[in-house]
PDB file of C-alpha atoms in Angstrom:
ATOM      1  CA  UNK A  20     -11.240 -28.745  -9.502  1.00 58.00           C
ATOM      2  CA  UNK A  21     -10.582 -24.779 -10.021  1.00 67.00           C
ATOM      3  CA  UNK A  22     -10.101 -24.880  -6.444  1.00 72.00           C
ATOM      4  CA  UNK A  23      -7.302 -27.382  -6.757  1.00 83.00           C
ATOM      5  CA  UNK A  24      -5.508 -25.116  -9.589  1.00 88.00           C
ATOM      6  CA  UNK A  25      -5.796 -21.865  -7.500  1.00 91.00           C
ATOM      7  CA  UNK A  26      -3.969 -23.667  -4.733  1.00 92.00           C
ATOM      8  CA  UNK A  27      -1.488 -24.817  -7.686  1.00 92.00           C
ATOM      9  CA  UNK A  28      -1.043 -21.250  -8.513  1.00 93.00           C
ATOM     10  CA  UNK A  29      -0.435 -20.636  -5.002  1.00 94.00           C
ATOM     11  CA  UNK A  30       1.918 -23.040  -3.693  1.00 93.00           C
ATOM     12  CA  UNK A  31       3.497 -22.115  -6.579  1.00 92.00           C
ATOM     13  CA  UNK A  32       4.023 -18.991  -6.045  1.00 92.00           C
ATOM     14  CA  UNK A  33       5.424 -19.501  -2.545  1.00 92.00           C
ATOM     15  CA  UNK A  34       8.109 -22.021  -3.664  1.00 90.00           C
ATOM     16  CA  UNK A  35       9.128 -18.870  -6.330  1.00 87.00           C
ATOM     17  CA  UNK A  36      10.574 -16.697  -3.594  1.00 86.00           C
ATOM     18  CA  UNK A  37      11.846 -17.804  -0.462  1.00 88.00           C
ATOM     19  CA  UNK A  38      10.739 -13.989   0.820  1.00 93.00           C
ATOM     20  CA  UNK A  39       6.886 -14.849   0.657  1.00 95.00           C
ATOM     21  CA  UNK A  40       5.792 -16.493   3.651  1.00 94.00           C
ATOM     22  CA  UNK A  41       1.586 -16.969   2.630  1.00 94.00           C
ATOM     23  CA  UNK A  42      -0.496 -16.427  -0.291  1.00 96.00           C
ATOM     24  CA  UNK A  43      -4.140 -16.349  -0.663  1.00 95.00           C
ATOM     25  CA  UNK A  44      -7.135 -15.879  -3.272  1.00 95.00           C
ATOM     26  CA  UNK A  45     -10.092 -13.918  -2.028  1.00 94.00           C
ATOM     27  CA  UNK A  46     -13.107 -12.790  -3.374  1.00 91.00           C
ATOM     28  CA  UNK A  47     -14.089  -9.008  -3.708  1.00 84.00           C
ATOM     29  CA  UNK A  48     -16.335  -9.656  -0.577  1.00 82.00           C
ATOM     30  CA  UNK A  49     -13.631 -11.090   1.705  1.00 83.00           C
ATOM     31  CA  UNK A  50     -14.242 -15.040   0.973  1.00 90.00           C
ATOM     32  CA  UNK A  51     -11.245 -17.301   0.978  1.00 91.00           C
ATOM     33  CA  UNK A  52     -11.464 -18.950  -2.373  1.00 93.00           C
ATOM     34  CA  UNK A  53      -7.672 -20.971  -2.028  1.00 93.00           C
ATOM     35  CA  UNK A  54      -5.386 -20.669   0.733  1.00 93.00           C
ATOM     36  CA  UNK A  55      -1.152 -21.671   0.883  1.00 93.00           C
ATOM     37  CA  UNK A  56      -1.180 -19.920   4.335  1.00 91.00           C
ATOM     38  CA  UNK A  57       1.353 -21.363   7.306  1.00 88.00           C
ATOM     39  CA  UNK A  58       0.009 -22.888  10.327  1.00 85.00           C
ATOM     40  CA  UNK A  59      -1.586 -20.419  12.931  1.00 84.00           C
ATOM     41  CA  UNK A  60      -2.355 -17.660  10.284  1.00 88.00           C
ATOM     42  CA  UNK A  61      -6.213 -17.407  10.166  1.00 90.00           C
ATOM     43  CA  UNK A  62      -7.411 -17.895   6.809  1.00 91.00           C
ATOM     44  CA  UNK A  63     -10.929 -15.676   7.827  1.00 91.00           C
ATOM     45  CA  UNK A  64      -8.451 -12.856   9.451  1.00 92.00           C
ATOM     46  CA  UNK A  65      -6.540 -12.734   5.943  1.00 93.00           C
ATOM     47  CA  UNK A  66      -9.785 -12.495   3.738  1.00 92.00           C
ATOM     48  CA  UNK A  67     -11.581  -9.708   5.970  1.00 92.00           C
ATOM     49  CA  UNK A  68      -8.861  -7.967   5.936  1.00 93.00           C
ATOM     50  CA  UNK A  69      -7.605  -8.186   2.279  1.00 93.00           C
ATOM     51  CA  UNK A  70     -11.632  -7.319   1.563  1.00 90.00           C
ATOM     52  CA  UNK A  71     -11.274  -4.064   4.074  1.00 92.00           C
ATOM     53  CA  UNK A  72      -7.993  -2.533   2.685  1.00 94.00           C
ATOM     54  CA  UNK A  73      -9.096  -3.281  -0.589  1.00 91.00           C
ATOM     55  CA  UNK A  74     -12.397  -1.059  -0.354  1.00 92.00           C
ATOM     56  CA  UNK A  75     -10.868   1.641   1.153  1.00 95.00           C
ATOM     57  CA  UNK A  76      -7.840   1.462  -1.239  1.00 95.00           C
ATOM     58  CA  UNK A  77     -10.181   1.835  -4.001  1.00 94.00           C
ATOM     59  CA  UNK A  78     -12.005   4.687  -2.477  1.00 95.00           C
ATOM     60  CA  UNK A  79      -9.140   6.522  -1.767  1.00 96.00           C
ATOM     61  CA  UNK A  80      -7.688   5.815  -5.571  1.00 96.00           C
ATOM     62  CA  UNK A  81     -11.055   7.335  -6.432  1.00 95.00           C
ATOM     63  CA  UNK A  82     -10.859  10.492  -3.937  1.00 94.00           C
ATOM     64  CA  UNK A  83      -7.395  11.526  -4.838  1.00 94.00           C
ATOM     65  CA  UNK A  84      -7.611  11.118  -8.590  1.00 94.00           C
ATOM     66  CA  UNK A  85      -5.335   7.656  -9.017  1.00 95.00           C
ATOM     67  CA  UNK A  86      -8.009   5.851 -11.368  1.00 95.00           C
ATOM     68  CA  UNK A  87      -9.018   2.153 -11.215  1.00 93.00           C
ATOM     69  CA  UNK A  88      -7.129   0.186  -7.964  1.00 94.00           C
ATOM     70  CA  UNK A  89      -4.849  -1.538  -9.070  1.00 93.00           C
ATOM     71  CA  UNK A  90      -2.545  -2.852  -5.787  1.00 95.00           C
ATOM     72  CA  UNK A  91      -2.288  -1.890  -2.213  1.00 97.00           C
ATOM     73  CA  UNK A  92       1.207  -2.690  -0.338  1.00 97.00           C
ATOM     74  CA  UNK A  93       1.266  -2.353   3.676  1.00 97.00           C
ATOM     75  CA  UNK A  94       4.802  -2.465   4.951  1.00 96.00           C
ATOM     76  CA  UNK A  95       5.629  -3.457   8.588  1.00 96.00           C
ATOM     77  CA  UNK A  96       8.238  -3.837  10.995  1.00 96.00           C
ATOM     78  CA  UNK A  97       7.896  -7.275  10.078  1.00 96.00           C
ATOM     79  CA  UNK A  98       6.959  -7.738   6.912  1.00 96.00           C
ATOM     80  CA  UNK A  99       4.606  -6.916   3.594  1.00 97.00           C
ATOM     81  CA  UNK A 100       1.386  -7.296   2.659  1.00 97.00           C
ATOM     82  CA  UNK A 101       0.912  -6.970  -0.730  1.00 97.00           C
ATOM     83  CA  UNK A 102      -2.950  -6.870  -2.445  1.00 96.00           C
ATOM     84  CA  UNK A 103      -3.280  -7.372  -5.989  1.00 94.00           C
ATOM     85  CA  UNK A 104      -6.621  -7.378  -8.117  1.00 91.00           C
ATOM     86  CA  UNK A 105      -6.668 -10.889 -10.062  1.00 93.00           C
ATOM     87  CA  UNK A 106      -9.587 -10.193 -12.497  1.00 90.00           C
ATOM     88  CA  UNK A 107     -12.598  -8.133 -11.482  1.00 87.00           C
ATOM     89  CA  UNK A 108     -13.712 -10.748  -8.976  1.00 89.00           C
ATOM     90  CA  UNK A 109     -10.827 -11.999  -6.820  1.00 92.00           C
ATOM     91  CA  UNK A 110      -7.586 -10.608  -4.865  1.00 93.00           C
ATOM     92  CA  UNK A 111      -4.632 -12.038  -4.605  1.00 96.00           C
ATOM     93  CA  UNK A 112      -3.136 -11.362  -1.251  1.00 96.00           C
ATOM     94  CA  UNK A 113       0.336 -12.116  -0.471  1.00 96.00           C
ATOM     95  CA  UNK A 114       2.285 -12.057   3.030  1.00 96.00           C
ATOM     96  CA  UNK A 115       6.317 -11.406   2.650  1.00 96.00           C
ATOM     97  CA  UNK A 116       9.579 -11.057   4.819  1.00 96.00           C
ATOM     98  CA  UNK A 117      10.599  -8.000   5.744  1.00 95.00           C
ATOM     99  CA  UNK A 118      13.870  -7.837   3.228  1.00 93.00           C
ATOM    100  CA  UNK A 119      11.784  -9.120   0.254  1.00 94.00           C
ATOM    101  CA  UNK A 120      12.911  -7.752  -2.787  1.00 93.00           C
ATOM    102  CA  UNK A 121      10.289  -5.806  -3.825  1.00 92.00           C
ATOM    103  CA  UNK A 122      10.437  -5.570  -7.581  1.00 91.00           C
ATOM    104  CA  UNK A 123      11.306  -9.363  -8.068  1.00 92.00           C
ATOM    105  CA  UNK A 124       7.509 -10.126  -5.621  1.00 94.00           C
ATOM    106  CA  UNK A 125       5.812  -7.579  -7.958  1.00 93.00           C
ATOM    107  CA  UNK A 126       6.715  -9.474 -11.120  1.00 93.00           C
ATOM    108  CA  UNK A 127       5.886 -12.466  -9.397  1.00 94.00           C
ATOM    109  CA  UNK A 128       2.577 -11.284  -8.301  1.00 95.00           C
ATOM    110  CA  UNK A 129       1.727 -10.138 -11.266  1.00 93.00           C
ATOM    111  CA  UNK A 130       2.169 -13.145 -13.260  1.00 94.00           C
ATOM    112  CA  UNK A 131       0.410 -15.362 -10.695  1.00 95.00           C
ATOM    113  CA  UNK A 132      -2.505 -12.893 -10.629  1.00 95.00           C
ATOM    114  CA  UNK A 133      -3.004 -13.240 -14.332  1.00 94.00           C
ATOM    115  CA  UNK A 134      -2.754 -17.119 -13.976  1.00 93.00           C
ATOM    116  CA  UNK A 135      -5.233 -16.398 -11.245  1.00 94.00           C
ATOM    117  CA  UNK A 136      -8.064 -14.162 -13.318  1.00 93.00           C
ATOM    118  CA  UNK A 137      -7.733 -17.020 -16.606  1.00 92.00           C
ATOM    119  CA  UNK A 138      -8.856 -19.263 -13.994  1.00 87.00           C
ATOM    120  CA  UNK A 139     -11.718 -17.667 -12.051  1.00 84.00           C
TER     121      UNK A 139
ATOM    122  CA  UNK B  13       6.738  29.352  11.955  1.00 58.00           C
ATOM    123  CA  UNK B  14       6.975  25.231  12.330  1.00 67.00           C
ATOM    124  CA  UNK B  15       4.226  25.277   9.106  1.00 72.00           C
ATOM    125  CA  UNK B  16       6.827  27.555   7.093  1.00 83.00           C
ATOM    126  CA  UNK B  17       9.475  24.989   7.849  1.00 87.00           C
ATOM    127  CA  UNK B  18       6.946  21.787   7.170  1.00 91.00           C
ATOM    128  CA  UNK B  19       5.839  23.342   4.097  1.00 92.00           C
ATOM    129  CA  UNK B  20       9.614  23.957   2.600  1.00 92.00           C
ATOM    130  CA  UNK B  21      10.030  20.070   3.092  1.00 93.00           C
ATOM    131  CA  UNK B  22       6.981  19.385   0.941  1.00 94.00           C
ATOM    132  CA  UNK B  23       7.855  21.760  -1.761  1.00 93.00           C
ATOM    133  CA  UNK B  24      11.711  20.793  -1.811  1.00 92.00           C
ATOM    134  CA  UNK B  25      10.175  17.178  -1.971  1.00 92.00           C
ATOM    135  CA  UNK B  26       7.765  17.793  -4.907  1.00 92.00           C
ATOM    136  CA  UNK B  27      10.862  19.622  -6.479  1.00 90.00           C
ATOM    137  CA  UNK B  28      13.261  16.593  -5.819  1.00 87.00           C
ATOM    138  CA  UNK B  29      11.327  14.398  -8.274  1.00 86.00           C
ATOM    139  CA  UNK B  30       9.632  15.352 -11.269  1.00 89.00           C
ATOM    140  CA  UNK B  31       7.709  11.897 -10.845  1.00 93.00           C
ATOM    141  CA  UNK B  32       5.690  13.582  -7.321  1.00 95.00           C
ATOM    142  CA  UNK B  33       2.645  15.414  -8.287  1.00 94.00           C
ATOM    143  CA  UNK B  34       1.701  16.567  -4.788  1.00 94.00           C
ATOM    144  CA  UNK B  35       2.728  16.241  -0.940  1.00 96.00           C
ATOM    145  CA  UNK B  36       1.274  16.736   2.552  1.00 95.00           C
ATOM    146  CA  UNK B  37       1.715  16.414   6.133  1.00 95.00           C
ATOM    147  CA  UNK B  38      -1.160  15.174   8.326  1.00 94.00           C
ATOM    148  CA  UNK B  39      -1.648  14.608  12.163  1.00 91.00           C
ATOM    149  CA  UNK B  40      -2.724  11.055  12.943  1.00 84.00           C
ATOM    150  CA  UNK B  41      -6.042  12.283  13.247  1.00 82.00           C
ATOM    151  CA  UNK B  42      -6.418  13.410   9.639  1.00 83.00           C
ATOM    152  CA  UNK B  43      -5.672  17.279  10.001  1.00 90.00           C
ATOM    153  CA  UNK B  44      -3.585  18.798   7.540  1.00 91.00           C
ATOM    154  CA  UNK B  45      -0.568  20.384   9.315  1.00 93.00           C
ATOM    155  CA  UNK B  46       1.005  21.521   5.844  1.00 93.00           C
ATOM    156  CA  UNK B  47       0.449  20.595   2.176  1.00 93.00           C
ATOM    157  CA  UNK B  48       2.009  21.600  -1.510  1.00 93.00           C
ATOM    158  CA  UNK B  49      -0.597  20.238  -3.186  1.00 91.00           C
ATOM    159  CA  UNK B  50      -1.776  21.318  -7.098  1.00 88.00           C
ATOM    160  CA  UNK B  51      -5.160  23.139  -7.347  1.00 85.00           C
ATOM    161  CA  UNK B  52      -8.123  21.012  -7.667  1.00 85.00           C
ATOM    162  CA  UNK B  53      -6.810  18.803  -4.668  1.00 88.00           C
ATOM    163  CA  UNK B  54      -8.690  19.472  -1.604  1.00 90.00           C
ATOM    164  CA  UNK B  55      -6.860  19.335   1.341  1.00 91.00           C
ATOM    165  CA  UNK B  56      -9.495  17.868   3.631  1.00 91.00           C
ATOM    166  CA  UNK B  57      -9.909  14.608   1.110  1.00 92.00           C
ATOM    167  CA  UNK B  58      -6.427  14.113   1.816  1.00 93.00           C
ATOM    168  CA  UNK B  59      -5.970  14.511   5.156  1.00 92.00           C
ATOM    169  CA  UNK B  60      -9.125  12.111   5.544  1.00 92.00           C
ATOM    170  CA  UNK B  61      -8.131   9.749   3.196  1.00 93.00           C
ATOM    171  CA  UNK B  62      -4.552   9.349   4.536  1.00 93.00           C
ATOM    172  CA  UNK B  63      -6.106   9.363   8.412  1.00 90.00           C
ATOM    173  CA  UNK B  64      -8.635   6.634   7.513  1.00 92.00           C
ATOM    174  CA  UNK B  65      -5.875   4.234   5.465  1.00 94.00           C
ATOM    175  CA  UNK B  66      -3.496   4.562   7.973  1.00 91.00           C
ATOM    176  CA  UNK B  67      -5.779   3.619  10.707  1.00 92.00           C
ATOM    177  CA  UNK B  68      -6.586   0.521   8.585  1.00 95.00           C
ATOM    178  CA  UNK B  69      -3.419  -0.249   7.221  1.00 95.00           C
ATOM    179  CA  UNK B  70      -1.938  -0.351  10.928  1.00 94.00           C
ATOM    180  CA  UNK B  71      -4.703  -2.769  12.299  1.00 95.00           C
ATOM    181  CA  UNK B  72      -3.771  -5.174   8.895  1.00 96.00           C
ATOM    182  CA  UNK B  73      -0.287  -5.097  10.227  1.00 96.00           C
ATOM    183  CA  UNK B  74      -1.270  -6.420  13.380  1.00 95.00           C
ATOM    184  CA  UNK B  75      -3.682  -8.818  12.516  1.00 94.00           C
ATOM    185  CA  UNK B  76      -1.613 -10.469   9.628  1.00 94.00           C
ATOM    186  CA  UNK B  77       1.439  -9.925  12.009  1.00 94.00           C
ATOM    187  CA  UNK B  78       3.104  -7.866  10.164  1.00 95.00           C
ATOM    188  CA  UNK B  79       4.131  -5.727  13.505  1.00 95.00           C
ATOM    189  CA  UNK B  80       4.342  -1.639  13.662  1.00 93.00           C
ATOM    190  CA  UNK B  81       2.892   0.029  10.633  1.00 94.00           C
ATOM    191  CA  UNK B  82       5.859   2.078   8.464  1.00 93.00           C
ATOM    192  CA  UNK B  83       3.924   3.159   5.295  1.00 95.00           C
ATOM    193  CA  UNK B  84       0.936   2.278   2.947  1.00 97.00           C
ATOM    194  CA  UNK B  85       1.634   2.312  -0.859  1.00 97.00           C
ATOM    195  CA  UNK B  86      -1.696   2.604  -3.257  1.00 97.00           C
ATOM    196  CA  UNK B  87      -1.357   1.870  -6.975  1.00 96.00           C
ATOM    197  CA  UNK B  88      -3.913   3.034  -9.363  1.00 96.00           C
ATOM    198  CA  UNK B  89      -4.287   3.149 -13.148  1.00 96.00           C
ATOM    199  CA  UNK B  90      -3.793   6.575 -13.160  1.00 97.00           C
ATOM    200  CA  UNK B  91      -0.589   6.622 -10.284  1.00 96.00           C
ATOM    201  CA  UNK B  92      -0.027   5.969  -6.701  1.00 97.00           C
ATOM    202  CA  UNK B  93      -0.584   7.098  -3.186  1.00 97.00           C
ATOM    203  CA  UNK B  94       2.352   6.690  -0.680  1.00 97.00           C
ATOM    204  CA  UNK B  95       1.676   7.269   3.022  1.00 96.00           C
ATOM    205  CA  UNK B  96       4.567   7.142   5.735  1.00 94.00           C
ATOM    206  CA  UNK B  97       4.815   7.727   9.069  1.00 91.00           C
ATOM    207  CA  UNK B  98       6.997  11.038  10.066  1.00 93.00           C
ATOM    208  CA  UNK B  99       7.261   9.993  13.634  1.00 90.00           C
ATOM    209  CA  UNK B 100       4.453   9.294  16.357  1.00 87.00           C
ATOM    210  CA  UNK B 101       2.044  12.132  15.084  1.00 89.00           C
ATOM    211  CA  UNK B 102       1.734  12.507  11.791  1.00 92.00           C
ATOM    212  CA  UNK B 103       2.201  11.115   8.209  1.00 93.00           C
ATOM    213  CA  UNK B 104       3.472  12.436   5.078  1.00 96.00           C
ATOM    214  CA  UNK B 105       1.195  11.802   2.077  1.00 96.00           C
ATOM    215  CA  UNK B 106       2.691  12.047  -1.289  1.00 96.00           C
ATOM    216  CA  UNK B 107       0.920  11.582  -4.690  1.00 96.00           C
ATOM    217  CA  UNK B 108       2.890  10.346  -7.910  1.00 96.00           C
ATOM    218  CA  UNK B 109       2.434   9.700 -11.443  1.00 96.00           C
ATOM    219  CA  UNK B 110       1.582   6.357 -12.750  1.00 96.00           C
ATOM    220  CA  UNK B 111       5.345   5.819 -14.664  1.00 93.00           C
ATOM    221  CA  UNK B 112       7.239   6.720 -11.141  1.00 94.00           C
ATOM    222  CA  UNK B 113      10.355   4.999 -10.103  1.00 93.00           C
ATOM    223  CA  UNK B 114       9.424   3.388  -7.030  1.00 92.00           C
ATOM    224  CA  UNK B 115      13.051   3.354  -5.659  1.00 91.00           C
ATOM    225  CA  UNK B 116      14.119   6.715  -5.927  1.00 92.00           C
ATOM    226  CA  UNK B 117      10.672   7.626  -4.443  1.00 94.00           C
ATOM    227  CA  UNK B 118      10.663   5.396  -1.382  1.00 93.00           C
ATOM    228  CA  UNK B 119      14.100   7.404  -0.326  1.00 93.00           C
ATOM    229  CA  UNK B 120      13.202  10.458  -1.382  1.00 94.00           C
ATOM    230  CA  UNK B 121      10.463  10.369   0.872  1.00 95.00           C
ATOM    231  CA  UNK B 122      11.750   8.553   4.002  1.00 93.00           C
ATOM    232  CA  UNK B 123      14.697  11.431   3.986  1.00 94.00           C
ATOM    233  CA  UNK B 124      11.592  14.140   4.115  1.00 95.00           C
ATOM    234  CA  UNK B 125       9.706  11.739   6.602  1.00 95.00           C
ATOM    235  CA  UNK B 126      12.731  12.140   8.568  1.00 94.00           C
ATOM    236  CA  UNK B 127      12.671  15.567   8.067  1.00 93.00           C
ATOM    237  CA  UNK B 128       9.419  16.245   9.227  1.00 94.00           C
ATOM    238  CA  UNK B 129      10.045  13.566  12.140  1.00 93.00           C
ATOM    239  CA  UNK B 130      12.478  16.208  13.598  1.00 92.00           C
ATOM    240  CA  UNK B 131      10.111  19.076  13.380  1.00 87.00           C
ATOM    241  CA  UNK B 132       6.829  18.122  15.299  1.00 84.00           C
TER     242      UNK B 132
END
């Protein structure tokens, strides 16, 4: 059932912006908990790595003086990846085009993470 | 001679914006080539912070097929971390305040990636 309105939140959150391609909620240790990921993206790959970044982004937060993590953002050639804490237990990870807008994914992130951590 | 010139970047950079609170260039390998950072930073925490992100960052790229790495953004409660690429060997690490404008520090810093880019 909570699984069912995470994917909600998800699919969601993929019709909002035509720039984000995939969206997934992971847990702190790098399980898939929901998934609105395209066809031959690895749900597994997404969570171990979301889990990996997210460690070292909060170590390095911690080693340079930035506080509490709050988001990591990898940008490609190709495209984002943008990680966003969703309550103290789960990540929302989010996959988008190249051109995204930037500040219109944040806000959109944002609100779908908070949807995300009332949930969990 | 090339550090005097590396470190005039960092310090005109950390002068552009009143938002950057500290700068450095480091070789791929996590040596610090040439810093302006405040006192209390130590250089070697950056320099191994940055390496080890970067090397992360770029395999999350090509897992999630995001293709060649360009730069790694960390946001903490407390302000961010922005690493980019200043061609093949090294990376400019810049630290910023937690109320920065995004915008006006993405371009200030891919001008003094470009910059340093034309130095090494």
């Amino acid at each position: 059932m909570r699984d069912n309105f995470l994917t909600s939140v998800l699919k969601e959150l993929n019709g909002t912006s035509a720039d984000i391609e995939a969206s997934g909620v992971i847990s702190t240790d790098g399980l898939m908990m929901a998934a609105a990921l395209p066809a031959g993206l690895d749900e597994d790959r997404v969570g171990a790595m979301s889990a990996a970044m997210l460690s070292l982004g909060f170590r390095t937060a911690q080693e340079l003086g930035r506080g509490g993590l709050e988001q990591v953002l990898i940008k490609g050639v190709k495209g984002y990846v943008l990680m966003t804490h969703a309550g103290e237990e789960a990540v929302l990870t989010i996959m988008a085009k190249p051109n995204a807008k930037l500040g219109l994914i944040f806000l959109d992130v944002k609100r779908a993470a908070e949807s995300i951590a009332s949930l969990i």
